[in-house]
Amino acid sequence: MILSSCSKKCEHQNIIIDKGYAATCTDSGLTDGSHCKDCGEILEAQVVIEALGHKEKEAFGVAPSCTEPGLTPEIYCEVCNKILKSQEVIDPLGHHYVEDLAVSPTCTKPGLTKGSHCETCGKVFVAQEEIAMVDHKVIEDPMVAPTCTKPGLTQGSHCETCGKVLIAQEEIAPLGHKVVEDPMVAPNDLWMRSNRRFPLWGLWWGNR
């Protein structure tokens, strides 16, 4: 008996490679596969690869200032570069006014007038002006006369408000003792002086 050729099993001599393709962020892919050219039998089935999905990345935004608008960050896919979220405009912040208080002048430091500026950007709206220092309130420090043993002081002055010495007092050296010699007294003079002080005693002494 002769077998028909149609009953003969295909030996898959002519294999066709079914080329796959990679998945993308939004589209699925396929693995490589193969089939027989002669009989069409699938030798290796192609498998679907799911879409990868976007890999988000945030671009830098621009911060708004007091007078200039800003921009929100842009979000894009770092694989396919598709913009996922566009930048949006942020309104300017506007100035934040701060009052600069006046400073009274003293005898050692100048003062300042009242002013104002923006706390955020530092812009000055009303500049503070310098106020000249006030004069010292002068108090005289009286002179102290020196003595034989203690030094003295020259006249000086200081400020009653801040205590600053305006004219420093200088020390005056002690005068030292002024030696005076007592004159020598003769014995007869002493006797005469005693007689004057004690006349009765002198008479009694003379009558002896």
CSV table of C-alpha atoms in Angstrom, one decimal:
chain,number,residue,atom,x,y,z
A,1,MET,CA,0.0,0.0,0.0
A,2,ILE,CA,1.3,3.4,-0.9
A,3,LEU,CA,0.8,6.2,1.7
A,4,SER,CA,-0.6,9.5,0.5
A,5,SER,CA,1.8,12.5,0.7
A,6,CYS,CA,-0.8,14.5,2.7
A,7,SER,CA,-0.5,12.0,5.5
A,8,LYS,CA,3.3,12.7,5.8
A,9,LYS,CA,4.3,14.7,8.9
A,10,CYS,CA,6.0,18.1,8.3
A,11,GLU,CA,9.5,18.2,9.4
A,12,HIS,CA,9.5,22.0,9.6
A,13,GLN,CA,12.4,22.6,7.4
A,14,ASN,CA,11.5,26.2,6.6
A,15,ILE,CA,11.2,28.0,9.9
A,16,ILE,CA,10.2,31.6,9.9
A,17,ILE,CA,11.2,33.9,12.9
A,18,ASP,CA,8.4,36.1,14.0
A,19,LYS,CA,10.3,39.2,15.2
A,20,GLY,CA,9.0,40.8,18.4
A,21,TYR,CA,9.2,44.4,19.4
A,22,ALA,CA,9.8,46.2,22.7
A,23,ALA,CA,7.0,47.6,24.7
A,24,THR,CA,6.9,51.4,25.2
A,25,CYS,CA,5.5,53.6,27.9
A,26,THR,CA,2.0,53.5,26.3
A,27,ASP,CA,2.0,50.5,23.9
A,28,SER,CA,2.5,46.8,24.6
A,29,GLY,CA,5.2,44.8,22.9
A,30,LEU,CA,5.8,41.1,21.7
A,31,THR,CA,8.5,38.6,22.4
A,32,ASP,CA,10.2,36.9,19.4
A,33,GLY,CA,8.4,33.8,18.1
A,34,SER,CA,8.6,31.3,15.1
A,35,HIS,CA,6.4,29.3,12.8
A,36,CYS,CA,6.8,26.8,10.0
A,37,LYS,CA,6.6,28.2,6.5
A,38,ASP,CA,5.5,25.0,5.0
A,39,CYS,CA,2.6,24.0,7.4
A,40,GLY,CA,2.1,27.2,9.3
A,41,GLU,CA,2.4,25.5,12.7
A,42,ILE,CA,3.5,27.9,15.4
A,43,LEU,CA,6.7,26.6,16.9
A,44,GLU,CA,7.2,29.4,19.5
A,45,ALA,CA,4.3,31.6,20.4
A,46,GLN,CA,4.9,35.3,20.8
A,47,VAL,CA,4.0,36.6,24.2
A,48,VAL,CA,2.5,40.1,24.8
A,49,ILE,CA,4.7,42.4,26.9
A,50,GLU,CA,2.7,44.9,28.8
A,51,ALA,CA,3.2,48.7,28.3
A,52,LEU,CA,5.8,50.0,30.7
A,53,GLY,CA,4.0,53.1,31.8
A,54,HIS,CA,5.7,56.5,32.1
A,55,LYS,CA,8.6,57.1,34.4
A,56,GLU,CA,7.9,60.6,35.8
A,57,LYS,CA,10.5,63.2,36.4
A,58,GLU,CA,10.0,66.7,37.7
A,59,ALA,CA,11.8,69.6,36.1
A,60,PHE,CA,12.7,72.7,38.2
A,61,GLY,CA,10.1,75.3,38.6
A,62,VAL,CA,10.6,79.1,39.0
A,63,ALA,CA,9.7,80.6,42.4
A,64,PRO,CA,7.7,83.8,42.2
A,65,SER,CA,9.1,87.0,43.6
A,66,CYS,CA,7.4,90.1,45.0
A,67,THR,CA,7.1,91.6,41.5
A,68,GLU,CA,7.7,88.7,39.0
A,69,PRO,CA,5.5,85.6,38.4
A,70,GLY,CA,6.9,82.1,38.8
A,71,LEU,CA,6.3,78.7,37.2
A,72,THR,CA,5.2,75.4,38.7
A,73,PRO,CA,7.5,72.4,38.0
A,74,GLU,CA,7.0,70.6,34.7
A,75,ILE,CA,6.5,66.8,34.9
A,76,TYR,CA,7.7,64.7,32.0
A,77,CYS,CA,8.5,61.1,31.2
A,78,GLU,CA,12.3,60.6,31.3
A,79,VAL,CA,12.0,57.6,28.9
A,80,CYS,CA,9.9,59.1,26.1
A,81,ASN,CA,10.1,62.8,27.1
A,82,LYS,CA,6.4,63.2,26.9
A,83,ILE,CA,5.2,66.1,29.0
A,84,LEU,CA,2.7,64.8,31.5
A,85,LYS,CA,2.0,68.0,33.3
A,86,SER,CA,2.7,71.4,31.8
A,87,GLN,CA,4.1,74.3,33.9
A,88,GLU,CA,1.5,76.8,35.3
A,89,VAL,CA,2.1,80.4,36.1
A,90,ILE,CA,2.2,81.5,39.7
A,91,ASP,CA,1.2,85.0,40.5
A,92,PRO,CA,3.7,87.5,42.0
A,93,LEU,CA,3.7,87.5,45.8
A,94,GLY,CA,3.5,91.2,46.3
A,95,HIS,CA,5.6,93.2,48.7
A,96,HIS,CA,5.5,92.5,52.5
A,97,TYR,CA,5.7,96.0,54.0
A,98,VAL,CA,7.6,96.4,57.3
A,99,GLU,CA,7.9,99.6,59.2
A,100,ASP,CA,11.4,100.6,60.4
A,101,LEU,CA,11.0,102.4,63.7
A,102,ALA,CA,12.6,105.7,64.4
A,103,VAL,CA,15.7,105.7,66.7
A,104,SER,CA,16.3,108.6,69.1
A,105,PRO,CA,19.8,110.0,68.9
A,106,THR,CA,22.0,110.0,72.1
A,107,CYS,CA,25.2,111.8,73.0
A,108,THR,CA,27.3,108.9,71.6
A,109,LYS,CA,25.2,107.5,68.7
A,110,PRO,CA,23.2,109.2,65.9
A,111,GLY,CA,19.5,108.4,65.5
A,112,LEU,CA,17.3,107.4,62.5
A,113,THR,CA,14.1,108.7,61.2
A,114,LYS,CA,11.1,106.4,60.6
A,115,GLY,CA,11.2,104.3,57.4
A,116,SER,CA,9.8,101.2,55.7
A,117,HIS,CA,11.0,98.3,53.5
A,118,CYS,CA,9.9,94.9,52.0
A,119,GLU,CA,10.7,92.0,54.4
A,120,THR,CA,10.9,89.6,51.5
A,121,CYS,CA,13.1,91.3,48.9
A,122,GLY,CA,14.6,94.1,51.0
A,123,LYS,CA,13.4,96.9,48.7
A,124,VAL,CA,13.4,100.2,50.6
A,125,PHE,CA,10.2,102.3,50.2
A,126,VAL,CA,11.0,105.1,52.7
A,127,ALA,CA,14.7,105.4,53.5
A,128,GLN,CA,15.7,106.2,57.1
A,129,GLU,CA,17.7,109.3,57.5
A,130,GLU,CA,20.4,109.9,60.1
A,131,ILE,CA,19.7,112.2,63.0
A,132,ALA,CA,22.8,114.0,64.4
A,133,MET,CA,24.0,113.1,67.9
A,134,VAL,CA,22.8,115.4,70.8
A,135,ASP,CA,25.3,117.3,72.9
A,136,HIS,CA,26.7,115.9,76.1
A,137,LYS,CA,25.1,117.1,79.4
A,138,VAL,CA,28.2,118.6,81.0
A,139,ILE,CA,28.8,118.2,84.8
A,140,GLU,CA,31.8,119.9,86.3
A,141,ASP,CA,34.0,117.8,88.6
A,142,PRO,CA,35.4,120.3,91.2
A,143,MET,CA,39.0,120.7,92.0
A,144,VAL,CA,40.3,119.0,95.1
A,145,ALA,CA,43.1,120.8,96.9
A,146,PRO,CA,46.1,118.7,97.9
A,147,THR,CA,47.2,118.5,101.5
A,148,CYS,CA,50.6,117.8,103.1
A,149,THR,CA,49.9,114.0,102.9
A,150,LYS,CA,47.1,113.5,100.3
A,151,PRO,CA,47.2,114.3,96.6
A,152,GLY,CA,44.6,116.6,95.0
A,153,LEU,CA,42.7,116.7,91.7
A,154,THR,CA,42.5,119.3,89.0
A,155,GLN,CA,39.1,120.5,87.8
A,156,GLY,CA,37.4,118.2,85.2
A,157,SER,CA,34.1,117.4,83.7
A,158,HIS,CA,31.9,114.5,82.5
A,159,CYS,CA,28.6,113.8,80.8
A,160,GLU,CA,25.7,113.1,83.1
A,161,THR,CA,23.9,111.0,80.5
A,162,CYS,CA,26.5,108.6,79.2
A,163,GLY,CA,29.3,109.0,81.8
A,164,LYS,CA,31.9,109.9,79.3
A,165,VAL,CA,34.8,111.9,80.7
A,166,LEU,CA,35.1,115.2,78.8
A,167,ILE,CA,38.0,116.7,80.7
A,168,ALA,CA,40.0,114.2,82.8
A,169,GLN,CA,41.0,115.2,86.3
A,170,GLU,CA,44.7,115.1,86.9
A,171,GLU,CA,46.3,114.3,90.1
A,172,ILE,CA,48.1,117.0,92.0
A,173,ALA,CA,51.0,115.8,94.1
A,174,PRO,CA,50.8,116.2,97.9
A,175,LEU,CA,52.3,119.4,99.2
A,176,GLY,CA,54.6,117.8,101.7
A,177,HIS,CA,55.2,119.2,105.2
A,178,LYS,CA,56.5,122.7,105.6
A,179,VAL,CA,59.0,122.4,108.4
A,180,VAL,CA,59.2,125.3,110.8
A,181,GLU,CA,62.0,125.4,113.4
A,182,ASP,CA,61.0,126.5,116.9
A,183,PRO,CA,63.7,129.0,118.3
A,184,MET,CA,65.8,127.8,121.2
A,185,VAL,CA,64.7,129.2,124.6
A,186,ALA,CA,67.3,130.0,127.4
A,187,PRO,CA,66.8,128.6,130.9
A,188,ASN,CA,66.4,132.1,132.4
A,189,ASP,CA,63.7,132.8,129.9
A,190,LEU,CA,61.9,129.6,130.9
A,191,TRP,CA,62.2,130.7,134.6
A,192,MET,CA,60.8,134.1,133.7
A,193,ARG,CA,58.0,132.6,131.8
A,194,SER,CA,57.2,130.3,134.6
A,195,ASN,CA,57.2,133.3,137.0
A,196,ARG,CA,54.7,135.0,134.8
A,197,ARG,CA,52.4,131.9,134.8
A,198,PHE,CA,52.9,131.1,138.5
A,199,PRO,CA,53.8,134.4,140.3
A,200,LEU,CA,53.3,133.2,143.8
A,201,TRP,CA,55.6,130.2,143.2
A,202,GLY,CA,58.2,132.6,141.8
A,203,LEU,CA,58.1,134.8,144.9
A,204,TRP,CA,58.4,131.8,147.1
A,205,TRP,CA,61.3,130.6,145.2
A,206,GLY,CA,63.0,134.0,145.3
A,207,ASN,CA,62.7,134.3,149.1
A,208,ARG,CA,64.5,131.1,149.7
